[in-house]
């Protein structure tokens, strides 16, 4: 399960690579409907298909005149930007749609493989920004027109713990530090660059600690880096991914970890973590939001571009967005307004009823929501964490 946002992104197709100044084909040249049904190879570098594959399949079934065939594949996020560049430079791209997170968006823009979708094709997405949930609209702004957001969630930071070992959850960072001192090696979080909960904790701390500038990890996080260095004295090691922290919590190797709404609900549904674990927030709580995007590369044929634009617009319909509730993987999941759990498939409703937490709805409504750091700032934050905090404890048991 990859709640962490993916790295590198794009869509590509046959046609001359580059050469369009970063823009997609001339909007006037892209028909409303392809001249004939197209085949699409869809690559997921963010775990997004768990949320959106059924939406895509529904579109294919409803529009056989647009989509003839869809092939799905996944790849490690860091390999994506180079893959797209090689395909486009070779003039025979094999990837036609990529689903990615914020860092992939940045990597695709940086290496010149992505096309600008907005405002070039704004007419294909009427009232796009007005239809998004307000915090989702802010995440869409991070795309700078190079992607269209398809799922969203206010992720955390949340503490997840075994109630038998932690009768009262820490209610502030200072209380967390005090608890960690009293229970050395029993608190853990995964490396932020490879973990949604780890990244969310890192980006949420400046708000919890009242740091100078929560959007500037280099010069505005003095309190955050000092806190993490002190906390690190009582952390045995930082796993390379979130799943390992979940397994450590389940086995009793640790008693408390960092989590998010999706990483709390989905592993309990899967049985990775016992359903007896609890979650808590620290004050002053600020949600750090996350999102995933559909991205379009340079060089698509007009027919391919037409099909993909139609597909993305379909994925943003409320009835399709309801599928994003899934098994709580990106809870809640929908990026657009007025999509209730009652609209979701019965399986999703049953999962959330059994494994969801009523307080999440209240907390999401109650506390402010902050966008994730722009990708460039995330990279700076990860590098500084590696230098100041991770050190020799990264990935070592």
Coordinates of C-alpha atoms in Angstrom, one line a residue:
X1 CA 0.0 0.0 0.0
X2 CA 1.6 3.2 -1.1
X3 CA 0.0 6.1 0.7
X4 CA 3.1 8.0 0.1
X5 CA 2.9 10.2 -2.9
X6 CA 4.6 8.8 -6.0
X7 CA 7.7 10.3 -7.8
X8 CA 7.9 11.1 -11.5
X9 CA 5.0 11.2 -13.8
X10 CA 3.4 11.7 -17.0
X11 CA 1.6 10.5 -20.0
X12 CA 3.2 9.9 -23.3
X13 CA 2.3 8.7 -26.7
X14 CA 3.4 8.4 -30.2
X15 CA 4.4 11.7 -31.8
X16 CA 7.2 14.1 -31.8
X17 CA 8.7 14.3 -28.3
X18 CA 9.2 17.7 -26.8
X19 CA 8.9 20.5 -29.2
X20 CA 5.7 21.9 -27.8
X21 CA 7.1 24.2 -25.1
X22 CA 5.5 22.1 -22.4
X23 CA 2.0 22.5 -23.7
X24 CA -0.3 19.7 -24.8
X25 CA -1.5 19.6 -28.4
X26 CA -3.3 22.7 -29.7
X27 CA -6.7 22.5 -28.0
X28 CA -8.4 23.4 -31.3
X29 CA -6.8 20.2 -32.8
X30 CA -8.1 17.9 -30.1
X31 CA -11.5 16.5 -31.0
X32 CA -14.3 16.2 -28.5
X33 CA -14.3 12.5 -29.3
X34 CA -11.5 10.3 -30.9
X35 CA -11.9 9.4 -34.5
X36 CA -11.7 5.7 -33.4
X37 CA -11.4 3.9 -30.0
X38 CA -7.9 4.2 -28.6
X39 CA -5.8 1.9 -26.4
X40 CA -4.2 3.3 -23.3
X41 CA -1.3 2.0 -21.1
X42 CA -1.9 3.3 -17.6
X43 CA 1.0 3.4 -15.2
X44 CA 0.5 3.9 -11.5
X45 CA 3.4 5.1 -9.3
X46 CA 1.3 6.1 -6.3
X47 CA -0.9 3.2 -5.4
X48 CA -3.8 5.2 -7.0
X49 CA -5.4 2.3 -8.9
X50 CA -6.7 0.9 -5.7
X51 CA -8.9 4.0 -5.7
X52 CA -9.5 4.7 -9.3
X53 CA -9.3 1.4 -11.3
X54 CA -13.0 0.8 -11.1
X55 CA -13.7 4.4 -12.3
X56 CA -11.6 3.7 -15.3
X57 CA -13.3 0.3 -16.0
X58 CA -16.7 2.0 -15.7
X59 CA -15.7 4.6 -18.3
X60 CA -14.4 1.9 -20.6
X61 CA -17.7 0.0 -20.3
X62 CA -19.8 3.1 -20.9
X63 CA -17.7 4.4 -23.8
X64 CA -16.5 1.6 -26.0
X65 CA -16.4 4.2 -28.8
X66 CA -13.6 6.0 -26.9
X67 CA -11.6 3.3 -25.2
X68 CA -10.8 0.0 -27.0
X69 CA -8.4 -1.4 -24.4
X70 CA -6.7 -0.5 -21.1
X71 CA -3.5 -2.0 -19.8
X72 CA -2.4 -1.3 -16.2
X73 CA 1.1 -1.5 -14.7
X74 CA 2.9 -0.2 -11.6
X75 CA 6.4 1.0 -11.1
X76 CA 8.6 2.4 -8.3
X77 CA 8.0 6.1 -8.2
X78 CA 11.7 7.3 -8.6
X79 CA 12.0 5.5 -11.9
X80 CA 9.2 7.2 -13.6
X81 CA 10.6 10.6 -14.8
X82 CA 13.6 8.9 -16.5
X83 CA 11.3 6.3 -18.1
X84 CA 9.1 8.9 -19.7
X85 CA 12.1 10.9 -20.9
X86 CA 13.6 7.9 -22.5
X87 CA 10.4 7.0 -24.2
X88 CA 9.8 10.5 -25.5
X89 CA 13.3 11.0 -26.6
X90 CA 13.0 7.7 -28.6
X91 CA 9.9 9.0 -30.2
X92 CA 7.9 5.8 -29.4
X93 CA 6.4 6.3 -25.9
X94 CA 4.6 3.3 -24.4
X95 CA 3.1 5.1 -21.5
X96 CA -0.2 6.9 -22.0
X97 CA -1.4 7.9 -18.6
X98 CA 0.3 8.1 -15.2
X99 CA -1.3 8.4 -11.8
X100 CA 1.1 10.1 -9.4
X101 CA 1.5 12.3 -6.3
X102 CA 2.9 15.8 -5.8
X103 CA 6.6 14.8 -6.1
X104 CA 6.0 12.9 -9.3
X105 CA 4.3 16.0 -10.6
X106 CA 7.4 18.1 -9.9
X107 CA 9.8 15.5 -11.4
X108 CA 7.7 15.4 -14.6
X109 CA 7.7 19.1 -14.9
X110 CA 11.4 19.4 -14.1
X111 CA 12.5 17.0 -16.8
X112 CA 10.1 18.4 -19.4
X113 CA 8.0 15.3 -20.0
X114 CA 4.6 16.8 -18.9
X115 CA 2.1 18.8 -20.9
X116 CA 0.2 21.7 -19.5
X117 CA -3.4 20.7 -19.2
X118 CA -4.9 23.8 -17.6
X119 CA -5.9 26.4 -18.7
X120 CA -5.4 24.9 -22.2
X121 CA -8.2 22.5 -21.8
X122 CA -10.3 24.3 -19.1
X123 CA -13.4 23.9 -21.3
X124 CA -13.2 20.1 -20.8
X125 CA -13.5 20.6 -17.0
X126 CA -16.3 23.1 -16.4
X127 CA -16.3 24.6 -12.9
X128 CA -13.3 22.4 -11.9
X129 CA -12.1 24.6 -9.0
X130 CA -15.6 25.3 -7.8
X131 CA -16.5 21.6 -7.8
X132 CA -13.5 20.6 -5.6
X133 CA -13.7 20.6 -1.9
X134 CA -11.9 23.7 -0.7
X135 CA -8.8 22.0 0.7
X136 CA -8.7 19.8 -2.5
X137 CA -8.8 23.0 -4.6
X138 CA -5.7 24.2 -2.8
X139 CA -4.0 20.9 -3.6
X140 CA -5.0 21.3 -7.3
X141 CA -3.3 24.7 -7.3
X142 CA 0.0 23.0 -6.5
X143 CA -0.2 21.3 -9.9
X144 CA 0.4 24.6 -11.7
X145 CA -1.8 23.4 -14.5
X146 CA 0.3 20.3 -15.2
X147 CA -2.1 17.7 -13.6
X148 CA -5.7 17.2 -12.6
X149 CA -6.3 16.0 -9.0
X150 CA -8.4 12.9 -8.9
X151 CA -8.3 11.9 -5.1
X152 CA -7.7 13.9 -1.9
X153 CA -7.5 13.3 1.8
X154 CA -6.6 15.1 5.0
X155 CA -4.1 12.6 6.1
X156 CA -2.8 13.4 9.6
X157 CA -0.6 13.5 11.6
X158 CA -2.2 10.9 13.9
X159 CA -0.7 8.8 16.7
X160 CA -1.6 5.1 16.5
X161 CA -1.1 3.0 19.7
X162 CA -1.8 -0.1 21.6
X163 CA -4.2 0.9 24.4
X164 CA -2.9 -1.7 26.8
X165 CA 0.6 -0.2 26.7
X166 CA -0.5 3.4 26.2
X167 CA -3.5 4.1 28.5
X168 CA -3.5 7.8 27.8
X169 CA -2.3 9.1 24.4
X170 CA 0.1 12.1 24.3
X171 CA -1.9 15.2 23.6
X172 CA 1.0 17.4 22.5
X173 CA 4.5 17.0 21.1
X174 CA 6.0 17.6 24.5
X175 CA 3.9 14.8 26.0
X176 CA 5.0 12.6 23.1
X177 CA 8.6 13.4 23.9
X178 CA 8.0 12.7 27.6
X179 CA 6.4 9.4 26.8
X180 CA 9.2 8.4 24.5
X181 CA 11.8 9.2 27.2
X182 CA 9.9 7.1 29.7
X183 CA 9.5 4.2 27.1
X184 CA 12.7 4.2 25.0
X185 CA 12.6 2.4 21.7
X186 CA 8.8 1.9 21.9
X187 CA 7.9 4.8 19.6
X188 CA 8.6 4.7 15.9
X189 CA 7.9 6.3 12.5
X190 CA 9.2 5.4 9.1
X191 CA 11.5 7.5 6.9
X192 CA 9.6 10.5 5.7
X193 CA 10.8 10.2 2.1
X194 CA 9.2 6.7 1.9
X195 CA 6.2 6.9 4.2
X196 CA 3.0 8.9 4.1
X197 CA 2.7 8.9 7.9
X198 CA 6.3 9.8 8.3
X199 CA 6.0 12.6 5.8
X200 CA 2.8 13.9 7.3
X201 CA 4.4 13.9 10.8
X202 CA 7.3 15.9 9.5
X203 CA 5.1 18.5 7.7
X204 CA 2.7 18.7 10.6
X205 CA 5.2 19.3 13.4
X206 CA 5.9 22.9 12.5
X207 CA 2.2 23.7 13.1
X208 CA 2.1 21.7 16.3
X209 CA 5.3 23.4 17.6
X210 CA 4.4 26.9 16.4
X211 CA 7.5 27.1 14.3
X212 CA 8.7 30.2 12.5
X213 CA 7.6 29.3 8.9
X214 CA 5.9 25.9 8.4
X215 CA 6.4 26.2 4.7
X216 CA 10.2 26.7 4.9
X217 CA 12.0 23.5 6.2
X218 CA 15.4 25.1 5.6
X219 CA 15.0 28.4 7.6
X220 CA 11.7 28.1 9.3
X221 CA 11.8 24.8 11.2
X222 CA 14.2 25.5 14.1
X223 CA 11.9 24.0 16.7
X224 CA 10.9 21.1 14.5
X225 CA 14.5 20.0 13.9
X226 CA 15.5 20.4 17.5
X227 CA 12.4 18.4 18.6
X228 CA 13.1 15.5 16.1
X229 CA 16.7 15.3 17.2
X230 CA 15.7 15.0 20.8
X231 CA 13.0 12.5 20.0
X232 CA 15.4 10.5 18.0
X233 CA 17.4 9.7 21.1
X234 CA 14.6 7.3 22.1
X235 CA 13.9 5.8 18.7
X236 CA 15.7 2.6 17.9
X237 CA 15.6 2.9 14.1
X238 CA 13.5 4.4 11.3
X239 CA 12.0 1.7 9.0
X240 CA 12.1 2.1 5.2
X241 CA 8.4 2.0 4.9
X242 CA 5.1 2.4 6.8
X243 CA 4.1 -1.3 6.6
X244 CA 7.0 -2.3 8.8
X245 CA 5.9 0.1 11.5
X246 CA 2.4 -1.4 11.4
X247 CA 3.8 -4.9 11.8
X248 CA 6.0 -3.7 14.7
X249 CA 3.0 -2.2 16.4
X250 CA 1.0 -5.5 15.9
X251 CA 3.8 -7.6 17.3
X252 CA 4.4 -5.4 20.3
X253 CA 8.0 -4.5 19.2
X254 CA 6.7 -0.9 19.6
X255 CA 3.7 0.5 21.3
X256 CA 3.1 3.7 19.4
X257 CA 3.7 4.9 15.8
X258 CA 2.8 7.7 13.5
X259 CA -0.2 7.2 11.2
X260 CA -2.8 8.8 9.0
X261 CA -6.6 8.2 8.5
X262 CA -6.0 5.7 5.6
X263 CA -3.1 4.0 7.3
X264 CA -5.2 3.5 10.4
X265 CA -8.3 2.1 8.6
X266 CA -6.9 0.0 5.8
X267 CA -4.4 -2.1 7.7
X268 CA -7.1 -3.0 10.3
X269 CA -9.4 -4.0 7.5
X270 CA -6.5 -6.2 6.0
X271 CA -5.7 -7.7 9.4
X272 CA -2.2 -6.3 9.5
X273 CA -2.9 -4.5 12.7
X274 CA -5.5 -5.7 15.3
X275 CA -8.7 -3.8 15.4
X276 CA -8.1 -2.9 19.1
X277 CA -5.5 -0.2 18.3
X278 CA -6.5 3.4 18.9
X279 CA -5.6 6.7 17.3
X280 CA -5.3 10.2 18.7
X281 CA -4.4 13.7 17.7
X282 CA -2.0 16.2 19.2
X283 CA -2.8 19.9 19.8
X284 CA -2.8 22.4 18.2
X285 CA -4.0 20.1 15.5
X286 CA -3.5 21.0 11.8
X287 CA -4.3 18.5 9.1
X288 CA -1.7 18.1 6.4
X289 CA -3.6 17.3 3.2
X290 CA -2.5 14.9 0.4
X291 CA -3.7 14.3 -3.2
X292 CA -3.0 12.3 -6.3
X293 CA -3.2 13.4 -9.9
X294 CA -3.6 12.4 -13.5
X295 CA -0.8 13.8 -15.6
X296 CA -0.5 14.2 -19.4
X297 CA 2.9 14.2 -21.2
X298 CA 4.0 16.0 -24.3
X299 CA 3.6 14.3 -27.6
X300 CA 0.2 12.6 -27.4
X301 CA -1.9 12.2 -30.6
X302 CA -5.1 14.3 -30.7
X303 CA -7.2 11.1 -30.4
X304 CA -5.3 9.9 -27.4
X305 CA -5.5 13.2 -25.7
X306 CA -9.2 13.4 -26.4
X307 CA -9.8 10.1 -24.8
X308 CA -7.7 10.9 -21.7
X309 CA -9.4 14.2 -21.2
X310 CA -12.8 12.5 -21.3
X311 CA -11.6 9.8 -18.9
X312 CA -10.3 12.4 -16.4
X313 CA -13.6 14.3 -16.5
X314 CA -15.5 11.1 -16.0
X315 CA -13.4 10.3 -12.9
X316 CA -14.4 13.6 -11.4
X317 CA -18.1 12.8 -11.6
X318 CA -19.6 12.5 -8.0
X319 CA -20.9 8.9 -8.6
X320 CA -17.4 7.8 -9.7
X321 CA -15.7 9.8 -7.0
X322 CA -17.7 7.8 -4.4
X323 CA -15.6 4.7 -5.4
X324 CA -12.6 6.4 -3.9
X325 CA -13.8 5.6 -0.4
X326 CA -12.5 2.1 -1.2
X327 CA -11.4 0.3 1.9
X328 CA -10.3 3.4 3.7
X329 CA -7.0 3.5 1.9
X330 CA -7.0 7.2 1.3
X331 CA -9.9 8.1 3.7
X332 CA -12.1 9.8 2.8
X333 CA -10.8 9.9 -0.8
X334 CA -13.2 12.0 -2.9
X335 CA -11.8 15.3 -4.1
X336 CA -15.1 16.9 -5.2
X337 CA -18.0 18.3 -3.2
X338 CA -21.1 16.5 -2.1
X339 CA -19.9 12.9 -2.3
X340 CA -21.2 11.0 0.7
X341 CA -20.3 7.6 2.0
X342 CA -23.9 6.6 1.2
X343 CA -23.0 7.0 -2.5
X344 CA -20.1 4.6 -2.2
X345 CA -20.2 0.9 -3.1
X346 CA -21.8 -1.3 -0.3
X347 CA -18.4 -2.9 0.3
X348 CA -16.9 0.5 1.1
X349 CA -19.8 1.4 3.4
X350 CA -19.4 -1.8 5.3
X351 CA -15.7 -1.3 5.7
X352 CA -16.0 2.2 7.0
X353 CA -18.8 1.2 9.3
X354 CA -16.7 -1.6 10.8
X355 CA -13.2 0.0 10.7
X356 CA -13.8 3.8 10.4
X357 CA -13.8 6.1 13.4
X358 CA -16.7 8.5 14.0
X359 CA -14.3 11.1 15.4
X360 CA -12.5 11.4 12.1
X361 CA -15.5 13.2 10.5
X362 CA -15.7 15.6 13.5
X363 CA -11.9 16.2 13.4
X364 CA -11.9 16.8 9.7
X365 CA -14.6 19.4 10.1
X366 CA -13.1 21.0 13.2
X367 CA -9.4 21.5 12.5
X368 CA -7.6 23.6 9.9
X369 CA -6.2 21.9 6.8
X370 CA -2.7 22.8 5.4
X371 CA -1.5 21.8 2.0
X372 CA 1.5 19.5 1.7
X373 CA 4.8 21.3 1.0
X374 CA 5.5 21.8 -2.6
X375 CA 7.6 19.0 -3.9
X376 CA 10.8 21.0 -4.0
X377 CA 10.4 21.9 -0.4
X378 CA 9.6 18.3 0.5
X379 CA 12.9 17.3 -1.0
X380 CA 14.7 19.9 1.1
X381 CA 12.9 18.6 4.2
X382 CA 13.8 15.0 3.5
X383 CA 17.4 15.9 2.9
X384 CA 17.6 17.8 6.1
X385 CA 15.9 15.0 8.0
X386 CA 18.5 12.6 6.7
X387 CA 21.3 14.9 7.7
X388 CA 20.0 15.9 11.2
X389 CA 17.8 13.1 12.3
X390 CA 18.0 9.8 10.4
X391 CA 21.7 9.3 10.4
X392 CA 22.8 5.8 11.1
X393 CA 19.3 4.7 12.3
X394 CA 17.7 4.7 8.8
X395 CA 16.3 1.3 8.0
X396 CA 18.5 -0.5 10.6
X397 CA 16.9 -2.7 13.3

